[in-house]
Short mmCIF file of C-alpha atoms in Angstrom, two decimals:
data_model
loop_
_atom_site.label_atom_id
_atom_site.label_comp_id
_atom_site.label_asym_id
_atom_site.label_seq_id
_atom_site.Cartn_x
_atom_site.Cartn_y
_atom_site.Cartn_z
CA UNK Z 1 120.57 -205.40 -24.11
CA UNK Z 2 118.81 -205.60 -20.70
CA UNK Z 3 115.35 -203.96 -20.30
CA UNK Z 4 116.36 -201.84 -17.60
CA UNK Z 5 119.96 -201.14 -16.65
CA UNK Z 6 121.07 -200.12 -13.41
CA UNK Z 7 124.73 -199.54 -12.05
CA UNK Z 8 124.98 -201.76 -8.80
CA UNK Z 9 127.44 -199.68 -7.22
CA UNK Z 10 128.39 -199.74 -4.29
CA UNK Z 11 128.27 -195.71 -4.17
CA UNK Z 12 129.69 -193.98 -0.87
CA UNK Z 13 129.36 -190.33 -0.22
CA UNK Z 14 129.95 -188.05 3.06
CA UNK Z 15 126.61 -187.03 4.92
CA UNK Z 16 125.08 -183.95 3.39
CA UNK Z 17 126.26 -184.67 -0.02
CA UNK Z 18 123.77 -184.86 -2.86
CA UNK Z 19 123.11 -188.27 -4.29
CA UNK Z 20 122.27 -189.05 -7.96
CA UNK Z 21 121.18 -192.52 -8.96
CA UNK Z 22 120.33 -193.54 -12.35
CA UNK Z 23 118.81 -196.02 -14.99
CA UNK Z 24 118.35 -196.43 -18.43
CA UNK Z 25 115.65 -198.68 -20.13
CA UNK Z 26 114.98 -199.78 -23.80
CA UNK Z 27 111.03 -200.37 -23.80
CA UNK Z 28 109.38 -197.29 -24.92
CA UNK Z 29 105.91 -198.67 -23.40
CA UNK Z 30 106.92 -198.08 -20.10
CA UNK Z 31 104.87 -195.39 -18.69
CA UNK Z 32 104.86 -195.62 -14.97
CA UNK Z 33 108.41 -195.39 -13.02
CA UNK Z 34 109.19 -195.95 -9.61
CA UNK Z 35 111.92 -195.84 -7.20
CA UNK Z 36 112.21 -198.72 -4.37
CA UNK Z 37 114.30 -198.31 -1.16
CA UNK Z 38 115.36 -201.57 0.47
CA UNK Z 39 117.25 -201.36 3.81
CA UNK Z 40 118.99 -204.50 4.78
CA UNK Z 41 117.19 -207.35 5.75
CA UNK Z 42 114.00 -205.86 4.66
CA UNK Z 43 111.82 -205.84 1.60
CA UNK Z 44 111.62 -203.10 -1.00
CA UNK Z 45 109.47 -200.13 0.09
CA UNK Z 46 108.00 -197.53 -2.69
CA UNK Z 47 109.81 -194.21 -2.15
CA UNK Z 48 108.75 -192.46 -5.50
CA UNK Z 49 106.46 -192.89 -8.15
CA UNK Z 50 106.26 -191.06 -11.79
CA UNK Z 51 103.92 -191.10 -14.47
CA UNK Z 52 105.11 -190.65 -17.94
CA UNK Z 53 107.94 -187.95 -18.15
CA UNK Z 54 108.68 -185.07 -15.63
CA UNK Z 55 109.73 -184.18 -12.13
CA UNK Z 56 108.08 -185.14 -8.90
CA UNK Z 57 109.67 -183.82 -5.30
CA UNK Z 58 108.99 -185.04 -2.17
CA UNK Z 59 110.68 -183.85 0.57
CA UNK Z 60 114.55 -184.13 0.19
CA UNK Z 61 114.00 -186.47 -2.80
CA UNK Z 62 113.39 -185.69 -6.58
CA UNK Z 63 112.43 -188.24 -9.27
CA UNK Z 64 113.19 -187.14 -12.86
CA UNK Z 65 111.77 -189.33 -15.99
CA UNK Z 66 113.31 -188.21 -19.54
CA UNK Z 67 111.24 -190.63 -21.68
CA UNK Z 68 113.09 -189.33 -25.07
CA UNK Z 69 116.44 -190.27 -23.64
CA UNK Z 70 114.93 -193.30 -21.82
CA UNK Z 71 116.36 -192.12 -18.85
CA UNK Z 72 115.42 -191.87 -14.96
CA UNK Z 73 116.85 -190.28 -11.96
CA UNK Z 74 116.64 -189.86 -8.27
CA UNK Z 75 118.35 -187.26 -6.48
CA UNK Z 76 118.86 -187.06 -2.75
CA UNK Z 77 119.73 -183.50 -1.30
CA UNK Z 78 121.47 -183.48 1.97
CA UNK Z 79 121.98 -187.07 2.31
CA UNK Z 80 121.67 -188.75 5.78
CA UNK Z 81 123.22 -192.01 7.17
CA UNK Z 82 119.53 -193.31 7.16
CA UNK Z 83 119.36 -193.00 3.70
CA UNK Z 84 121.90 -195.86 3.66
CA UNK Z 85 120.11 -198.74 1.72
CA UNK Z 86 119.73 -200.27 -1.95
CA UNK Z 87 117.64 -198.15 -4.33
CA UNK Z 88 115.91 -200.01 -7.14
CA UNK Z 89 114.37 -198.42 -10.13
CA UNK Z 90 111.22 -200.17 -11.46
CA UNK Z 91 109.26 -199.49 -14.63
CA UNK Z 92 105.99 -200.83 -15.83
CA UNK Z 93 103.83 -200.44 -19.17
CA UNK Z 94 100.86 -200.82 -16.79
CA UNK Z 95 100.32 -204.43 -15.86
CA UNK Z 96 104.20 -205.79 -15.40
CA UNK Z 97 107.07 -204.49 -13.69
CA UNK Z 98 110.46 -204.52 -14.31
CA UNK Z 99 113.26 -203.75 -12.16
CA UNK Z 100 117.04 -202.37 -12.25
CA UNK Z 101 119.57 -204.53 -10.32
CA UNK Z 102 119.48 -201.87 -7.39
CA UNK Z 103 122.29 -199.48 -6.30
CA UNK Z 104 123.84 -200.00 -2.90
CA UNK Z 105 124.23 -196.49 -1.14
CA UNK Z 106 126.40 -195.78 1.94
CA UNK Z 107 126.07 -192.45 3.63
CA UNK Z 108 129.07 -191.99 6.05
CA UNK Z 109 128.57 -189.45 8.96
CA UNK F 1 100.47 -208.40 12.33
CA UNK F 2 100.25 -205.34 9.44
CA UNK F 3 101.56 -205.51 5.77
CA UNK F 4 103.23 -208.37 3.96
CA UNK F 5 104.70 -211.07 6.28
CA UNK F 6 106.79 -213.90 5.28
CA UNK F 7 108.09 -217.14 7.20
CA UNK F 8 110.81 -218.23 8.06
CA UNK F 9 113.12 -215.53 7.57
CA UNK F 10 116.21 -217.67 7.13
CA UNK F 11 116.07 -221.09 5.53
CA UNK F 12 119.09 -223.59 5.21
CA UNK F 13 118.14 -226.85 3.16
CA UNK F 14 119.87 -229.78 1.49
CA UNK F 15 119.36 -230.52 -2.22
CA UNK F 16 117.13 -233.39 -1.45
CA UNK F 17 115.09 -231.65 1.06
CA UNK F 18 111.58 -230.71 0.62
CA UNK F 19 110.38 -227.17 2.33
CA UNK F 20 107.64 -224.33 2.43
CA UNK F 21 108.08 -220.53 2.13
CA UNK F 22 105.06 -218.89 3.38
CA UNK F 23 103.52 -215.19 2.80
CA UNK F 24 100.57 -213.71 4.28
CA UNK F 25 99.29 -210.20 3.50
CA UNK F 26 97.20 -208.01 5.66
CA UNK F 27 96.20 -205.35 3.31
CA UNK F 28 92.98 -206.78 1.83
CA UNK F 29 94.73 -207.09 -1.89
CA UNK F 30 93.63 -209.61 -4.02
CA UNK F 31 96.98 -210.26 -6.13
CA UNK F 32 100.12 -211.97 -4.64
CA UNK F 33 103.52 -212.38 -6.32
CA UNK F 34 106.82 -214.46 -5.59
CA UNK F 35 110.09 -212.63 -6.50
CA UNK F 36 113.44 -214.20 -6.62
CA UNK F 37 116.30 -211.60 -5.72
CA UNK F 38 120.10 -212.52 -6.36
CA UNK F 39 123.07 -210.31 -5.56
CA UNK F 40 123.64 -207.59 -8.07
CA UNK F 41 120.79 -208.95 -10.41
CA UNK F 42 117.12 -207.27 -10.97
CA UNK F 43 114.31 -209.00 -9.00
CA UNK F 44 113.01 -211.72 -10.96
CA UNK F 45 109.09 -212.29 -10.94
CA UNK F 46 108.45 -216.15 -10.55
CA UNK F 47 104.49 -216.40 -10.16
CA UNK F 48 101.63 -213.98 -10.15
CA UNK F 49 98.23 -214.96 -8.73
CA UNK F 50 95.27 -212.71 -9.26
CA UNK F 51 91.77 -213.84 -7.23
CA UNK F 52 93.31 -216.95 -6.23
CA UNK F 53 94.09 -218.15 -10.09
CA UNK F 54 97.78 -218.10 -11.29
CA UNK F 55 98.34 -215.72 -14.42
CA UNK F 56 101.79 -215.76 -14.94
CA UNK F 57 104.72 -218.44 -14.76
CA UNK F 58 107.82 -216.72 -16.14
CA UNK F 59 109.19 -220.50 -16.80
CA UNK F 60 110.13 -221.42 -13.45
CA UNK F 61 111.75 -224.57 -12.91
CA UNK F 62 109.28 -227.11 -11.84
CA UNK F 63 111.31 -227.58 -8.27
CA UNK F 64 109.19 -224.68 -7.48
CA UNK F 65 105.69 -224.96 -7.01
CA UNK F 66 103.31 -222.11 -5.91
CA UNK F 67 99.96 -222.52 -3.90
CA UNK F 68 97.74 -219.87 -3.32
CA UNK F 69 94.67 -221.26 -1.17
CA UNK F 70 92.85 -217.91 -0.82
CA UNK F 71 93.86 -214.14 -1.23
CA UNK F 72 95.52 -213.46 1.84
CA UNK F 73 97.94 -216.40 1.83
CA UNK F 74 100.56 -217.40 -0.82
CA UNK F 75 103.27 -220.67 -0.51
CA UNK F 76 106.23 -221.47 -2.34
CA UNK F 77 106.88 -225.25 -2.08
CA UNK F 78 110.35 -226.16 -2.75
CA UNK F 79 112.19 -229.39 -3.40
CA UNK F 80 115.10 -230.70 -5.00
CA UNK F 81 116.79 -227.46 -5.17
CA UNK F 82 120.20 -226.53 -6.60
CA UNK F 83 122.90 -224.30 -5.03
CA UNK F 84 122.30 -221.91 -7.59
CA UNK F 85 118.71 -221.24 -5.81
CA UNK F 86 120.17 -219.52 -2.87
CA UNK F 87 118.89 -216.08 -2.93
CA UNK F 88 116.20 -214.00 -1.25
CA UNK F 89 112.74 -214.86 -2.01
CA UNK F 90 110.39 -211.89 -1.70
CA UNK F 91 106.47 -211.99 -1.54
CA UNK F 92 104.25 -209.08 -2.58
CA UNK F 93 100.83 -208.19 -2.84
CA UNK F 94 98.85 -205.46 -4.51
CA UNK F 95 95.25 -204.49 -5.55
CA UNK F 96 94.60 -205.82 -8.91
CA UNK F 97 92.85 -203.54 -10.87
CA UNK F 98 91.80 -204.55 -14.70
CA UNK F 99 92.76 -202.19 -18.04
CA UNK F 100 96.63 -202.21 -17.39
CA UNK F 101 96.93 -199.73 -14.70
CA UNK F 102 99.93 -199.81 -12.31
CA UNK F 103 99.15 -200.70 -8.51
CA UNK F 104 101.74 -200.34 -6.29
CA UNK F 105 103.39 -203.60 -4.74
CA UNK F 106 103.76 -204.30 -0.97
CA UNK F 107 106.79 -206.13 -0.32
CA UNK F 108 107.46 -208.72 2.67
CA UNK F 109 110.97 -208.95 4.32
CA UNK F 110 111.80 -211.83 2.03
CA UNK F 111 113.15 -215.59 3.25
CA UNK F 112 116.77 -216.13 2.82
CA UNK F 113 117.53 -219.40 1.21
CA UNK F 114 120.46 -221.15 1.39
CA UNK F 115 120.78 -224.52 -0.70
CA UNK F 116 123.65 -226.64 0.24
#
């Protein structure tokens, strides 16, 4: 079993849709949970960061962590064509980071 | 220049060539990383340097040789690569804080490497 599982997609949605991206993991030591966004020909950039379980909201983006289920989610409301990118989940026990494979998202106008 | 820069952005090399990738961070960080990103695979951590000392080497083949002359610069020297080494090579930096706390990593744009 991979330490972090993420469906690579691709995922295509119409503009304005609610997008749900997910990752599962197996290491119960993970405490820090991140979502990175990577545009084409760019490096990943940190989008959301959550410590332990719970929800975090930032504008149109909501990150959820359920440590009991070892499951994290990123929701994008009112999706825009500019949200088209690859979204990578990442998690860490504190010093080392493990990444998912990334989900390629296209938002069509 | 701001953030993390990488050169070249694209590189095509034969299996017998020797080349080097360069990374420079302008953020005042003291830790730097090399990652390999292949299509539909998770980022693979290759090397970690903290305060210019290598602290992690994830069983990377010896045809990849890192060098960190100071806290702002990181190189990846390449020789006798294989076609399966073709990938996007990303450099990142962070402020390394002892005690196992998470520190945000800032990534460069990557070097797209093709090995013929």
